[in-house]
Structure formats: C-alpha cells, structure tokens
XYZ file of C-alpha atoms in Angstrom:
614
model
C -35.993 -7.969 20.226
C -35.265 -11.071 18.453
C -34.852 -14.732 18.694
C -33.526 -17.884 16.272
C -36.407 -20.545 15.420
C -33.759 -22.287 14.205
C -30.409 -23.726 15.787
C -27.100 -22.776 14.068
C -25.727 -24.819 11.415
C -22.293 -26.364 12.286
C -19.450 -24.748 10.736
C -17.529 -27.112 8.805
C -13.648 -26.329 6.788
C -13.966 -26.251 2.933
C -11.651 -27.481 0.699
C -11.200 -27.743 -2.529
C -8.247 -29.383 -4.743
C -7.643 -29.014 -8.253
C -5.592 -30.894 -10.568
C -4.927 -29.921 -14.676
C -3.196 -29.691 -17.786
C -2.546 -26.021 -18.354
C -2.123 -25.373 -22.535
C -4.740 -23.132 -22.656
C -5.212 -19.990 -20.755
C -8.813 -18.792 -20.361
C -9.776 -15.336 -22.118
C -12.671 -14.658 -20.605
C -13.185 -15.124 -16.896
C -16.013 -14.774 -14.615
C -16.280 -11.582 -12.740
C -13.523 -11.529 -9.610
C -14.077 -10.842 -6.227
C -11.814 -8.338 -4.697
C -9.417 -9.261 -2.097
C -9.300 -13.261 -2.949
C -7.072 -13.423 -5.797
C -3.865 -15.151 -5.338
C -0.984 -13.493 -6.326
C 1.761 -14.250 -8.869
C 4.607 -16.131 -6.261
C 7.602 -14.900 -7.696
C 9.062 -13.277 -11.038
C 10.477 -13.960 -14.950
C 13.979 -12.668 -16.136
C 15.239 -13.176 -19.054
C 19.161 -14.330 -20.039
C 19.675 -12.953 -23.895
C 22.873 -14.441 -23.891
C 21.386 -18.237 -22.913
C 18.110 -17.104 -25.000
C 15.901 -18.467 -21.626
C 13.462 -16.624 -19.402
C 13.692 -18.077 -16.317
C 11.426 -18.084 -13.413
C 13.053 -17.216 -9.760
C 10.718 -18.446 -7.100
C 10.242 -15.457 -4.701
C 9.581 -17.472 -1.664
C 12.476 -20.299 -1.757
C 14.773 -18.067 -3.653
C 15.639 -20.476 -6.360
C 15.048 -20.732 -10.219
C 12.424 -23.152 -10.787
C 11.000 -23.076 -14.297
C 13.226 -22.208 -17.464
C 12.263 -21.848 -21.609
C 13.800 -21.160 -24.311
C 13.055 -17.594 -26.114
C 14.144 -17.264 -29.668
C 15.551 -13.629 -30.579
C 15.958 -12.388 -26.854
C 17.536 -8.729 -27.251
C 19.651 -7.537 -24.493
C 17.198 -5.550 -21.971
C 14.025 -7.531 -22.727
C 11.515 -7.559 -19.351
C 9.705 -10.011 -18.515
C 5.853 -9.089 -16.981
C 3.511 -11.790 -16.448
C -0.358 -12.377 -15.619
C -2.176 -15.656 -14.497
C -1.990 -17.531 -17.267
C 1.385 -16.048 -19.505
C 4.588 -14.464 -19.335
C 5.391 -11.194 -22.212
C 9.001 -10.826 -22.963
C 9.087 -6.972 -23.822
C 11.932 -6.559 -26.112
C 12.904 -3.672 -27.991
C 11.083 -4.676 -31.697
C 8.539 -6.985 -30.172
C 7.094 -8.867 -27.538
C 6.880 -13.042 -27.077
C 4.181 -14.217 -25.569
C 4.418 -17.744 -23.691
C 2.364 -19.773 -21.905
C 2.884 -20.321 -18.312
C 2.225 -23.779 -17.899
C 2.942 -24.922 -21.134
C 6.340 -23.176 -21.503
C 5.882 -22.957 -25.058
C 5.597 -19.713 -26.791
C 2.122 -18.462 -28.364
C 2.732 -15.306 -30.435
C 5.315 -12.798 -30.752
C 3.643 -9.341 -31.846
C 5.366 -6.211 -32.630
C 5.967 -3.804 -29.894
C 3.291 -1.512 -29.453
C 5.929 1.457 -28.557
C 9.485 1.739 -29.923
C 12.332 3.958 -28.689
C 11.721 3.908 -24.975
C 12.108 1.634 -22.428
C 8.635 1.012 -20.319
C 8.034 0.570 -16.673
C 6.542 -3.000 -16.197
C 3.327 -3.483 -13.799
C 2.064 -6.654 -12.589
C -1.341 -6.442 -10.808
C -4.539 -8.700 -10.469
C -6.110 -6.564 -13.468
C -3.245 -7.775 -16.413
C 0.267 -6.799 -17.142
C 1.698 -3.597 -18.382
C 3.594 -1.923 -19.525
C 3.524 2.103 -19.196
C 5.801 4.421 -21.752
C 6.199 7.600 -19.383
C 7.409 9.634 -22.247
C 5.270 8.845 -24.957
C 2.082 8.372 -22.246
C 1.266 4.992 -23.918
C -0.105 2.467 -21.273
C -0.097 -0.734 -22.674
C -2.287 -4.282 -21.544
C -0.464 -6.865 -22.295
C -1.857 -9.839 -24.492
C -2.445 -11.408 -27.164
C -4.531 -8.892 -28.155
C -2.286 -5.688 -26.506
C -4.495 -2.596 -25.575
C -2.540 0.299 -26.126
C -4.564 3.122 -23.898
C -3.096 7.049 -24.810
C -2.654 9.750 -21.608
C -2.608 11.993 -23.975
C 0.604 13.404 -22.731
C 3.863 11.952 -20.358
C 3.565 10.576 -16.979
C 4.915 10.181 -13.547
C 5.578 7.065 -12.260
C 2.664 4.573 -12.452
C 0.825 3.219 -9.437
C -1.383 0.199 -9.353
C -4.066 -0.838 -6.459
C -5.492 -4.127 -5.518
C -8.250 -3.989 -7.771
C -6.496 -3.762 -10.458
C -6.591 -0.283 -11.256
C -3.247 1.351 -13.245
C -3.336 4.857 -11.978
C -0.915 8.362 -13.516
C -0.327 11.258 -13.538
C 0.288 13.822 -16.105
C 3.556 15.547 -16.098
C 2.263 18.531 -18.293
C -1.571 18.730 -17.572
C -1.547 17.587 -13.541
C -4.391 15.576 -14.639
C -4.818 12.290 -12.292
C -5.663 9.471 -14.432
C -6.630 5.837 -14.352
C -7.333 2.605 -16.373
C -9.657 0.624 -14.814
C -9.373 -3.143 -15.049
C -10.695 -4.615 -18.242
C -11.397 -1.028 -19.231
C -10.610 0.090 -22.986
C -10.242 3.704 -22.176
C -8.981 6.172 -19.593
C -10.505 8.267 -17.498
C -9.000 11.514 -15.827
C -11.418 12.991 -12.877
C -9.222 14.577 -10.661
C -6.329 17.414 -11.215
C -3.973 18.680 -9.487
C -3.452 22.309 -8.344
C -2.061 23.904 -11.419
C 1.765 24.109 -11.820
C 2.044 22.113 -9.026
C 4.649 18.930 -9.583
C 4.542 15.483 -7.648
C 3.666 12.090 -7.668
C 1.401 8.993 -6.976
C 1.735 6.363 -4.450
C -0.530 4.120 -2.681
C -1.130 3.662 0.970
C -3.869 1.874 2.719
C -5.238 0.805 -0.492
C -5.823 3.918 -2.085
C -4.490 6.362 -4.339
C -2.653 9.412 -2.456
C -0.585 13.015 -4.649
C 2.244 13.654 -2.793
C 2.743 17.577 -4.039
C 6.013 18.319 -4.256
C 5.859 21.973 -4.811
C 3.323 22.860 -1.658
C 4.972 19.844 0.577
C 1.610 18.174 1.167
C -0.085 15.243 0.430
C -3.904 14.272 -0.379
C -6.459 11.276 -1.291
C -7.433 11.368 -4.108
C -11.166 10.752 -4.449
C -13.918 10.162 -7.017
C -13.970 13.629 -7.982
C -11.119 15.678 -6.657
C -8.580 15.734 -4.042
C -9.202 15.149 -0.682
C -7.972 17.333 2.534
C -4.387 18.544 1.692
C -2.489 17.611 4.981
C 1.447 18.499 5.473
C 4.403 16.297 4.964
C 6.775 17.993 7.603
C 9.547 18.035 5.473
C 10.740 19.677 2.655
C 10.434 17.864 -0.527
C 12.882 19.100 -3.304
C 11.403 19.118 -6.934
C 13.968 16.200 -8.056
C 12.336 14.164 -5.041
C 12.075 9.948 -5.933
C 8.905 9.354 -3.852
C 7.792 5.298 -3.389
C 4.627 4.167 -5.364
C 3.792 2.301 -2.404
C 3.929 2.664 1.379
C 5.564 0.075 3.915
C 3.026 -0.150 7.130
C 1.721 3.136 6.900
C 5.355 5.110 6.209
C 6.040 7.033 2.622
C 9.567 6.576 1.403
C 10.455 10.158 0.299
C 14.123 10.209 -1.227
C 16.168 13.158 -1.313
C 18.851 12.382 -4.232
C 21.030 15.794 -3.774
C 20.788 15.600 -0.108
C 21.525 12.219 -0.246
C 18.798 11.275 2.739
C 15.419 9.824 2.958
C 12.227 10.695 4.551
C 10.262 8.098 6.172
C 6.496 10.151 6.563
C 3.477 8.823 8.243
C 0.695 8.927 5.665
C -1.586 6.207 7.344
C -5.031 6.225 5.539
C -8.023 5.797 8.154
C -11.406 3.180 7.872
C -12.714 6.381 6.438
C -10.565 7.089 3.718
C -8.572 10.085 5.110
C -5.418 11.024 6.333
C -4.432 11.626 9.968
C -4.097 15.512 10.672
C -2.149 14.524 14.191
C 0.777 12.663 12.841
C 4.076 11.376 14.290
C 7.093 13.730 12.794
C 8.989 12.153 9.973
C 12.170 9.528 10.430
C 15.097 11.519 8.153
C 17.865 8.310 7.348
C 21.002 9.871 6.235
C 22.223 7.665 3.218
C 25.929 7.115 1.590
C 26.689 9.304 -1.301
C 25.313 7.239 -4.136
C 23.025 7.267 -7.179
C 19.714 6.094 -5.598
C 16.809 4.930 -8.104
C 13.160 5.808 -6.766
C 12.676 3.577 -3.725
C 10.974 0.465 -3.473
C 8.843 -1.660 -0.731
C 9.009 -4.909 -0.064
C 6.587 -5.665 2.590
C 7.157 -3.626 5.330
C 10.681 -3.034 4.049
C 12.001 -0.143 1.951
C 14.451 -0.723 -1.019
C 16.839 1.130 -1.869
C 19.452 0.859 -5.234
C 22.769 2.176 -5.193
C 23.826 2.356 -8.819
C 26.805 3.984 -7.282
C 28.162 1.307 -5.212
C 25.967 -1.517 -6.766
C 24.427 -2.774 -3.614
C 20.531 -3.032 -2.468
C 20.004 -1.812 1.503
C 16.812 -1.944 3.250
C 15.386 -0.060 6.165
C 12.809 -0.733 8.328
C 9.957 1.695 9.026
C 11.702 3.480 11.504
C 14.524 3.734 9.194
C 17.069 1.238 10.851
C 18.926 -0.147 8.365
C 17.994 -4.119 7.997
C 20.747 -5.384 5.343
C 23.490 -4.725 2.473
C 24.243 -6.817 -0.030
C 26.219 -5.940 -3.292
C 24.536 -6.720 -6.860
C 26.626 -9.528 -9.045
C 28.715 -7.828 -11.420
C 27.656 -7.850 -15.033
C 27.491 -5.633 -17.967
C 24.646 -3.128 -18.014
C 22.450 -1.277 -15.767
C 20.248 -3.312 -13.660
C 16.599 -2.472 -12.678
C 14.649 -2.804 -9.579
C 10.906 -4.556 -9.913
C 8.038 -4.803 -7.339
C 6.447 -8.000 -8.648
C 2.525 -8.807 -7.852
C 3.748 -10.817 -4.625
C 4.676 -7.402 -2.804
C 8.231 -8.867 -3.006
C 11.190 -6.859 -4.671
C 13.431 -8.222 -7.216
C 16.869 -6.428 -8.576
C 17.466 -7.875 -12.239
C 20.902 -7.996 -13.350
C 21.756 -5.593 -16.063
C 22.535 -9.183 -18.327
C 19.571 -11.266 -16.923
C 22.593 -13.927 -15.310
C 21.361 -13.103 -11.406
C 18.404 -11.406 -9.766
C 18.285 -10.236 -5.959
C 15.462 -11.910 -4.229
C 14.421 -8.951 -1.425
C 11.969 -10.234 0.923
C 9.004 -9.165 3.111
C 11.824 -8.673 5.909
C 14.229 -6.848 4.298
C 16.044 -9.736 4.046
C 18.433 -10.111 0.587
C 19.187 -13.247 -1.780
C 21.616 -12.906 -4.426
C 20.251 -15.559 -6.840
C 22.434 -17.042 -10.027
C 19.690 -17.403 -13.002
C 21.559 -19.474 -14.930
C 24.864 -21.453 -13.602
C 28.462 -20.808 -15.563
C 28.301 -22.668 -18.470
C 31.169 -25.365 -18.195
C 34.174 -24.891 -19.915
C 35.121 -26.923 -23.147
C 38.028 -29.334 -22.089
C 41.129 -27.806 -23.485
C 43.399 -29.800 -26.084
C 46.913 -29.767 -25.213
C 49.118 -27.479 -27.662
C 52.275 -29.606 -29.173
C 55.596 -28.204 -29.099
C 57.255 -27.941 -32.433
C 59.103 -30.501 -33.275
C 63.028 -30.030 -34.404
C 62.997 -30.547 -38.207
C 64.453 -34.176 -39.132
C 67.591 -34.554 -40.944
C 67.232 -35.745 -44.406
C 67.464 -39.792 -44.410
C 66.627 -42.253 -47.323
C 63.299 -44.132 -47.551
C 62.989 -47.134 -44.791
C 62.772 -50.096 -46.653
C 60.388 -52.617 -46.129
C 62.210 -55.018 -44.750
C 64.123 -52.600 -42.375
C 63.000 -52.106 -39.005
C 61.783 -48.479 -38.058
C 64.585 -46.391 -35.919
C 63.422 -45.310 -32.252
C 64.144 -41.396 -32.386
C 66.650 -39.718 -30.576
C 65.892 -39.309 -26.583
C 65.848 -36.043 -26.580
C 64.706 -36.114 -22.696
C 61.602 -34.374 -24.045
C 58.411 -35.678 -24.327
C 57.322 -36.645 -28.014
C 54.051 -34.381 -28.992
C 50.775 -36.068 -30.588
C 50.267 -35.895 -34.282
C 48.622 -32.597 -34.556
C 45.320 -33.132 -36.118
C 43.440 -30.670 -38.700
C 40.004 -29.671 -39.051
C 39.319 -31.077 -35.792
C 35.110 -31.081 -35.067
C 34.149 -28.260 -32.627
C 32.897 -29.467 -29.366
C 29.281 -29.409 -28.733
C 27.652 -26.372 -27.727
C 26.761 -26.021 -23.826
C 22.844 -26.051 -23.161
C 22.203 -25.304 -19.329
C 21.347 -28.379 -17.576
C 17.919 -29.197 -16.985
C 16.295 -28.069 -14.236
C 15.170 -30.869 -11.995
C 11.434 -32.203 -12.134
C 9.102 -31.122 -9.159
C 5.863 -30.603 -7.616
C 4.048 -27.672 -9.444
C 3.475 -24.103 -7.586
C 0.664 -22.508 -6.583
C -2.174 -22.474 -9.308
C -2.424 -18.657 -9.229
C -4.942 -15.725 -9.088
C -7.750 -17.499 -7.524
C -10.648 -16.235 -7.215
C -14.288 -16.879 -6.708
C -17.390 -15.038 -8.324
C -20.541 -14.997 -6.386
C -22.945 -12.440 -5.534
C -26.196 -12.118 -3.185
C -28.596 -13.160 -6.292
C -26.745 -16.048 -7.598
C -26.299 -19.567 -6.195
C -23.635 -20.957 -7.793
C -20.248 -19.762 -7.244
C -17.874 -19.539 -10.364
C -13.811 -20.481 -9.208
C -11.519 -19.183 -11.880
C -7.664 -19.632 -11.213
C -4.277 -18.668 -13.196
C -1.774 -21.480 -14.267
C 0.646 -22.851 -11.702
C 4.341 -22.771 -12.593
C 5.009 -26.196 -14.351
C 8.618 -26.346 -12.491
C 9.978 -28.538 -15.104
C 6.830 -30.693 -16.613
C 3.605 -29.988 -17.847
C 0.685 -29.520 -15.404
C -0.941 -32.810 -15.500
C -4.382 -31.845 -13.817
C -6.483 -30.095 -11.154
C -8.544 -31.590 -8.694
C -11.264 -30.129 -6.433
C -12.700 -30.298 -3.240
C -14.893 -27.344 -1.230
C -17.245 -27.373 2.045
C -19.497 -25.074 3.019
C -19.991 -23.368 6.844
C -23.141 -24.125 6.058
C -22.732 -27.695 5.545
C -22.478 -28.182 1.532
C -18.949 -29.719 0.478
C -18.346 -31.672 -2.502
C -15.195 -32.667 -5.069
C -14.201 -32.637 -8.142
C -12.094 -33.451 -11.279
C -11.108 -31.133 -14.635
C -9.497 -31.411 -17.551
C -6.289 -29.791 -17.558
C -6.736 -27.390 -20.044
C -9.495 -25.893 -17.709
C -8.762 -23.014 -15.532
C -12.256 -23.032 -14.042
C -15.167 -24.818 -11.945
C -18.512 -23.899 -11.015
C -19.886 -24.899 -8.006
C -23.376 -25.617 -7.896
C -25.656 -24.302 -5.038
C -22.936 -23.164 -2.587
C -25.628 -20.580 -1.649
C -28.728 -22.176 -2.038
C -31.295 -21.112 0.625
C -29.093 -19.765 3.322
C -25.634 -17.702 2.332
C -22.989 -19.293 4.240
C -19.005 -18.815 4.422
C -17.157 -21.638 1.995
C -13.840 -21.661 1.102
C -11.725 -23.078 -1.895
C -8.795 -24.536 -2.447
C -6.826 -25.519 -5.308
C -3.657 -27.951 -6.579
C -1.807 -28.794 -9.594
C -0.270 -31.803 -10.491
C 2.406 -33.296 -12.674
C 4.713 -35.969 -13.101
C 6.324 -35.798 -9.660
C 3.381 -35.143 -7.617
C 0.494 -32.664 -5.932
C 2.009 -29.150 -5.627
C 1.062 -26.488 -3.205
C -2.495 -25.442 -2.928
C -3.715 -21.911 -3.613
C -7.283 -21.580 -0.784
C -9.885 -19.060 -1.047
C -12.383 -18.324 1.261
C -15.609 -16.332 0.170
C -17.678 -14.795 2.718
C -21.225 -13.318 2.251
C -21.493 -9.269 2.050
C -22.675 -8.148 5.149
C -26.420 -7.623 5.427
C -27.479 -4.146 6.223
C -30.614 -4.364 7.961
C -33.042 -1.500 6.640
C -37.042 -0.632 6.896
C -38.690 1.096 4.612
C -41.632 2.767 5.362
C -44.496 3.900 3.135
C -48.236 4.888 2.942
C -49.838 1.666 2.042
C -53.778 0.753 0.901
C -57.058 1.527 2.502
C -57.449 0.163 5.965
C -61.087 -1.594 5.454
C -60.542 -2.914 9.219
C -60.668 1.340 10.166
C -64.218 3.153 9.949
C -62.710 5.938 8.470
C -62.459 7.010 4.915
C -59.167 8.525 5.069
C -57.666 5.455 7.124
C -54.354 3.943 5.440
C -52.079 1.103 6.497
C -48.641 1.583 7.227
C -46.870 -0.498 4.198
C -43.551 -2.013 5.903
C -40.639 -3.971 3.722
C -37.548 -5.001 6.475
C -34.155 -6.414 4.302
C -30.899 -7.544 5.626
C -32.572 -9.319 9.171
C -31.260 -12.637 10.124
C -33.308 -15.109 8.298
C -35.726 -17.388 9.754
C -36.036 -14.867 12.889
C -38.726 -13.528 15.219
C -39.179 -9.824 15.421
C -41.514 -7.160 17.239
C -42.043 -4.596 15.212
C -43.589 -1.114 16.643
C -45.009 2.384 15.405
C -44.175 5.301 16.638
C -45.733 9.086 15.719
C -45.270 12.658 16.622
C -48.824 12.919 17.549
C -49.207 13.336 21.671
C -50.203 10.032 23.672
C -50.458 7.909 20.285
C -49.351 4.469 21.478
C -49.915 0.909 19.889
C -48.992 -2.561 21.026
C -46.718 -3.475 18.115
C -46.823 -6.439 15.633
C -44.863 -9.743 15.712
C -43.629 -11.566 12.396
C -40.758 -13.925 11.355
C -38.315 -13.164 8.588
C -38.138 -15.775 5.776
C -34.909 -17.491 4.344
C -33.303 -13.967 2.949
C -33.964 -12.196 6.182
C -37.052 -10.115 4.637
C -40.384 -8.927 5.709
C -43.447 -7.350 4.229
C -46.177 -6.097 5.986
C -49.537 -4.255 6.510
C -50.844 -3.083 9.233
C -51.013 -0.054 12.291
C -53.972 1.900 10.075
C -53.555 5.628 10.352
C -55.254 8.538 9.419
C -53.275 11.812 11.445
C -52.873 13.973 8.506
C -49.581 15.822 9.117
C -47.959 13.580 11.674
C -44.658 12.096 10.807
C -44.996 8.330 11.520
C -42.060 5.708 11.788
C -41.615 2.056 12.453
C -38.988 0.474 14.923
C -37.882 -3.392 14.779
C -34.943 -5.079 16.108
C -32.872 -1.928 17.207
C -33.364 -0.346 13.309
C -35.368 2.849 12.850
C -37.357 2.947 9.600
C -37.683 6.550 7.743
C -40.002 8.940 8.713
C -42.717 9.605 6.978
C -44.975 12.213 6.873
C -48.637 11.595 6.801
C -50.742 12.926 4.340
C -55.012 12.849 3.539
C-alpha cells in the first residue's frame, strides 16, 4: 500500500529554440540518447558536369541548397552526417561543410577500384567496399575498419550500428558506433549463403540455402523459423523490412516475396505466421529492393522505371527514371525515404513514405547561347575604279535580297552559363538532435547537427525548454555552436522535458527540430540481507533484517512486512517514506530462526529470499 505526501507537479510543454552560425561542426559530442536523434531530411547528389552537389529536400521534393565541387568525377556519391556532406569520387573524397557550403578537405580515397555502397545512419557515414571488405567512417579523419574478407550487403540499425556479413567465412559482423574495430560474434551455419536485413529494430539472417530466417543475438543465432517459400541462391533480399513484411526478390523468376518476419517485444520471431504475398513482376533487371516507409522499391534497369508495392503487394505507382547517360543507383537515405540518382547526377526520384514518386530536375537546362545569324555569301563585285572623294557612294543593285551584316572575326565567346541561384529561404531542420542525460547527472547536454543553409549562412540558434516538472528557461548561442547544456533539468525530482531547436538566417526562423527526453523507468527492487546485532532482542544470536528499497515513487508512504517459512511467525510490519530518489534503508524485524528463509514485502514487490543463518 502506498500513498503521495505530496500533490503532483503540473505538467507544463517544453520548448526550446535555437538560433546559429554553423562554420564549425563539433568533433566530439556528448553521449546520445537512443531513439531522439533527428534524422538527416533529405539527400546530396552530385552534377559532375555543373561541378555542384546539390541538396533535394526529401519532404517538399525540391532542390534547396547547391555548392560548387571542384574536380567532380562522373559517379561521385554523396553520403552525409550531421554536420558535413563526403563526395566519394573515384581518387578522393571532398569534404564540405553543411552549413557553411564551403569545402574543408579533400583526402584521398581510402579504397580504389570499386565502387562502395553508401550508409547514412545516426552513428556517421559510410561507405562499405563489399569486395575488398573495407568499411569505411567517413571524416575528416576516415576510419577504414577491415572484415577481413568480402561482404553481403550492409545493414545499419538505429543505434548506429553498421552490421555484415561475410561472403566466405559466414561470420556476422558489426561496427559499433564510434567503435575503431570490428567485432564478429555470431556465424552462420557453415556453407550456408544469405543475407542481413533489419526488422523491428534488430538484426535478422535470412538463409538462403535452408529457406529460414533467424535473430541474430549477442552470441549466436536465434530460433531458425521458415520462410514458406523457396529462396533461390541469386535471391536480392531488402536490408530493411516495410511494417513487418521482408521483400524477397526472385530475379530469374521474375517475382517477389512479401514474408512476414515481425519481431516480437521479446526479440523473437512469430512461429504462427501469415503465408507469404508472391507479386508477379514484368520481365526486367530488378536491383535488390528497397523500403521506403511502409513501401517497397523496386528498380527496373530494364525499363528504367521505379514501382512500389504496398505490404500486401498491390502495386502503389510507376514512374519512368529521366533519361541520361549511365546507370543510376537507388539510395535509402537516413530519413527512411528512397531516392533514385540519375546515372549523370541531372535528376533524382524523390520516393516517399507512401509509395508515392517525384521525378525531381537537380539542376535546370542550362539556357542556350543566343545564336548569331549566318550571312549569305555575297556575289563577288565587279571590278570598278576608286570612288573619289568628292563622288557620292552608289546604292547597290536591288537584288530583292536582303544585304548580310559585315561578318565580324574573332568575335568574344559568350559568357559561360552558371545555374541560377537558388532563391534565399528559411533554414531546415537543425539535425540529429539529441539530448544526453542519465539517472546520476542533472544537467542535460543538447547536441544537434547543422541545418541546411538553403541558400545563406545559418545566422544563429536560439533556445527555449520547460520541464513537466516545472523548470523552463531560454537561451542564445553563438552560431558556430552545435550545443547547450541545460542546467538542473533534473535536479531533485526526474521529470519529462522536451527540446526544441531553430536556425536562422537572412530570411527568417526555419523549422524546428523537438526532442523530448523522458526518465528511464524505475524498477522498483528490495534487497534483503542479514544486517547487525539486534541489541533491542535478548538473544545472542538475534540479527536485524537489513532492507535497501530503489526505484519507489519518491516522497511516498509505504508498509513494509516480513514474511518466513517458519509456522505461525507473524509480525505487524513497519511504515517508512521514500526520500526524493524513491529509496529506503532500513533496520529492523530482529530474527534469530537459524535455517528459515526470510523475505520482505512492500508495495506489491517481493524482496529475495534469504536464508537464515547462526
């Protein structure tokens, strides 16, 4: 039983704004807390042939931030993180800064000869080499982390974590975030082929070869459960699944598999599933599909067009990819939205949550230089004596043709065509925001990535924040700070707050980016042991029972009561009040039953049991 001493505190919104200059992108941030991050809102291409990268907003659909790249090579990606943008091209990589739009470094590439699969996740961007097994962290300082062997195609989850698998060796292996090495703990079944994909948040082997799939765990595989189809060995399986459905392509049968592979509160997959959805699919040239949402991609290289399905495999919409030279590529950017790059950087496909698709131009046509008129040759004059000076000039003949111009030589070039600007607006969302707190600490550290400039610098941040719990408060940084600490947020009593942030430039606030931290959840726990002599006892073998209670509400009444497996022992309890952490110490219900297991009760928790000894 339990009651408050204390009323509730009123729960109040909490809001915090930020306005800065962005030049500087912080290099060492405070610890992130999972799941409040904000993710990257849309995704870089680059246009050799312009020399730009140019940022396509993924939720209006429209270019918004442009720079010029000296050197762009034809195929260069473009993989960002908070705070910069890497153009991966085939000799090196540029390095710009987001806000700025100004470029920092160009190093060389750390792998040459092979074209990498890009990553974008809340622990960096990468780039993995499948051949060569190189996973590279992108920065200014790349980490260049060996498999030891080739890969499948990479995975990454929410925390961060870059996860393969070895082609050769079956070994499952992952880089944490931050981490400088790899580790390898789990393996699959030997000579066994398949692949990695994420659903539910973790990391699940599809095996190919026994046509079942399993979670993988901290130290092995969990319960193998059946696909219900057959999956051929040249199967393109999704590295991520849309509401609980695997995409499983069939390339030579020229279907997909839609498979329920729902992971559980527990971690586990569903023995009892619904049966697969089979989509029969055009004859094409299908890359490995891709989700959007709760949307599957798919790219025809075949018939150049993007289609989407729903879960149930309905198709949702067709759209045919702008024609240019090259092959174009499909990307799942950080946003969980799908973009198809042009195989010449000139247009990107925008695919959204819905399965809805947005052909986007990168960069408009570059007008055409006005064209001089050609003369027609003129009929060669007859021979005639000098004109005097005093004698008038003769009209020509009237031909009934027009007379030409005097044809010019070494007439200038015109001008070269630059792009034109891109209008001045409100900057984006200030990105990746987080907020580091924990139980022990009382001050909350609020870290946050650039926001896109969208045609001017980033100006400033500003900040506001309130507290359930009552504490709010604003204020004001410089704008090359990407951080704030907020003092006390969890001084005395841990309460919900939440965060928000805003750039601003030239034309105004942008959008925010809000955070809301929330305290762990207490577990309430009593721990029981055989405490000091009982003085208050006339016994010399009489001990107190030694009781520490964590995790209560704070503040807060409780009976607490002994129990033992001796017959007819009763007692009438003990009352105390938790203090401001929701903890308890105590002393008392002396006891001297040698071999009797003795226990405590309080508030509906058990303590352990303890066996009493002399």
């Amino acid at each position: 039983m339990s009651e408050r001493k204390h009323s509730r505190w009123p729960l109040l919104g909490l809001v915090i704004a930020v306005v800065a200059t962005a030049t500087l992108a912080l290099t060492g941030a405070a610890q992130q807390v999972p799941g409040l991050e904000f993710i990257s809102p849309g995704h870089w291409i680059a246009n050799p042939e312009a020399g730009l990268v140019v940022h396509v907003d993924g939720a209006t659909k429209k270019p918004d931030t442009q720079m010029s790249v000296p050197g762009l090579t034809p195929g260069s990606q473009v993989v960002q993180d908070g705070t910069r943008g890497y153009v991966v091209g085939e000799n090196d990589v540029t390095i710009f800064g987001k806000s700025t739009l100004s470029v920092e470094a160009t190093v060389p590439a750390p792998v040459k000869g092979e074209r990498p699969v890009p990553i974008e996740t809340a622990g960096g961007a990468y780039s993995v080499f499948r051949q060569s097994g190189q996973i590279v962290r992108l920065g200014l300082d790349p980490k260049v982390i060996s498999a030891g062997g080739p890969v499948g195609p990479p995975v990454a989850t929410s925390d961060g974590t870059v996860w393969v698998h070895r082609t050769d060796s079956g070994e499952i292996c992952k880089v944490a975030r931050g981490a400088a090495g790899i580790d390898c703990p789990v393996v699959a079944p030997p000579g066994h082929s398949g692949a990695l994909t994420v659903s539910g948040g973790r990391v699940v082997f599809v095996d190919s070869t026994a046509d079942t799939m399993s979670v993988v765990e901290a130290k092995g595989l969990g319960s193998a459960v059946k696909l219900g189809i057959d999956v051929p060995p040249d199967a393109r399986i999704a590295t991520a699944d849309a509401a609980g459905r695997l995409a499983v392509l069939d390339p030579s049968g020229n279907r997909m598999h839609l498979v329920e592979a729902r992971v559980d509160e527990k971690g586990a997959l569903a023995e009892q599933r619904p049966p697969a959805a089979t989509v029969p699919l055009p004859a094409g040239e299908y890359d490995v599909p891709a989700v959007s949402g709760e949307s599957v991609v798919l790219l025809d290289h075949k018939s150049s067009s993007v289609r989407t399905y729903d879960v149930e495999g309905r198709e949702k919409h067709t759209t045919s990819i702008p024609q240019e030279k090259g092959k174009p590529e499909i990307v799942r950017g950080e946003d969980a939205r799908v973009y198809v790059d042009g195989g010449e950087g000139k247009h990107v496909v925008v695919v959204d949550k819905d399965g809805s698709l947005q052909p986007v131009p990168v960069i408009g046509a570059k007008p055409e230089a006005p064209q001089q008129p050609v003369p027609q040759a003129a009929d060669k004059p007859a021979d005639k004596p000098a004109v005097k000076p005093a004698d008038r000039p003769v009209a020509p003949p009237n031909t009934g043709r027009p007379v030409p111009p005097p044809v010019r030589t070494n007439q200038p070039k015109p001008p070269p065509q630059t792009p034109p600007p891109i209008p001045v607006t409100p900057p984006g969302m200030p990105q990746n925001l987080a907020i580091a707190i924990s139980t022990k600490q009382v001050d909350a550290t609020v870290t946050w990535g650039a926001a896109p400039a969208n045609g001017a610098p980033v100006t400033a941040y500003h900040i506001s924040w309130q507290s359930e719990g009552g504490r709010s408060g604003s204020a004001s940084v410089p704008g090359t700070t990407l951080s704030y600490v907020v003092k006390g947020i969890w001084q005395g009593t841990d309460h919900p707050f939440t965060v928000t942030v805003v750039a601003q430039n030239s034309a105004g606030p942008g959008t925010p980016a809000t955070a809301r931290q929330v305290p762990p959840q207490s577990i309430k726990k009593i721990n029981l042991t055989k405490g000091s002599l009982a003085p208050a006892c006339d016994r010399s073998d009489c001990y107190w029972m030694h009781i520490v209670m964590t995790g209560f509400e704070p503040n807060t009444w409780y009976k607490v009561d002994p129990h033992s497996t001796a017959p007819g022992y009763s007692n009438p309890g003990h009352s105390l009040t938790t203090d401001e952490q929701g903890s308890a110490v105590l002393d008392a219900f002396y006891y001297h039953g040698a071999g009797h297991t003795v226990w405590v009760t309080a508030g509906g928790v058990e303590s352990n049991r303890l066996r009493w000894t002399e």
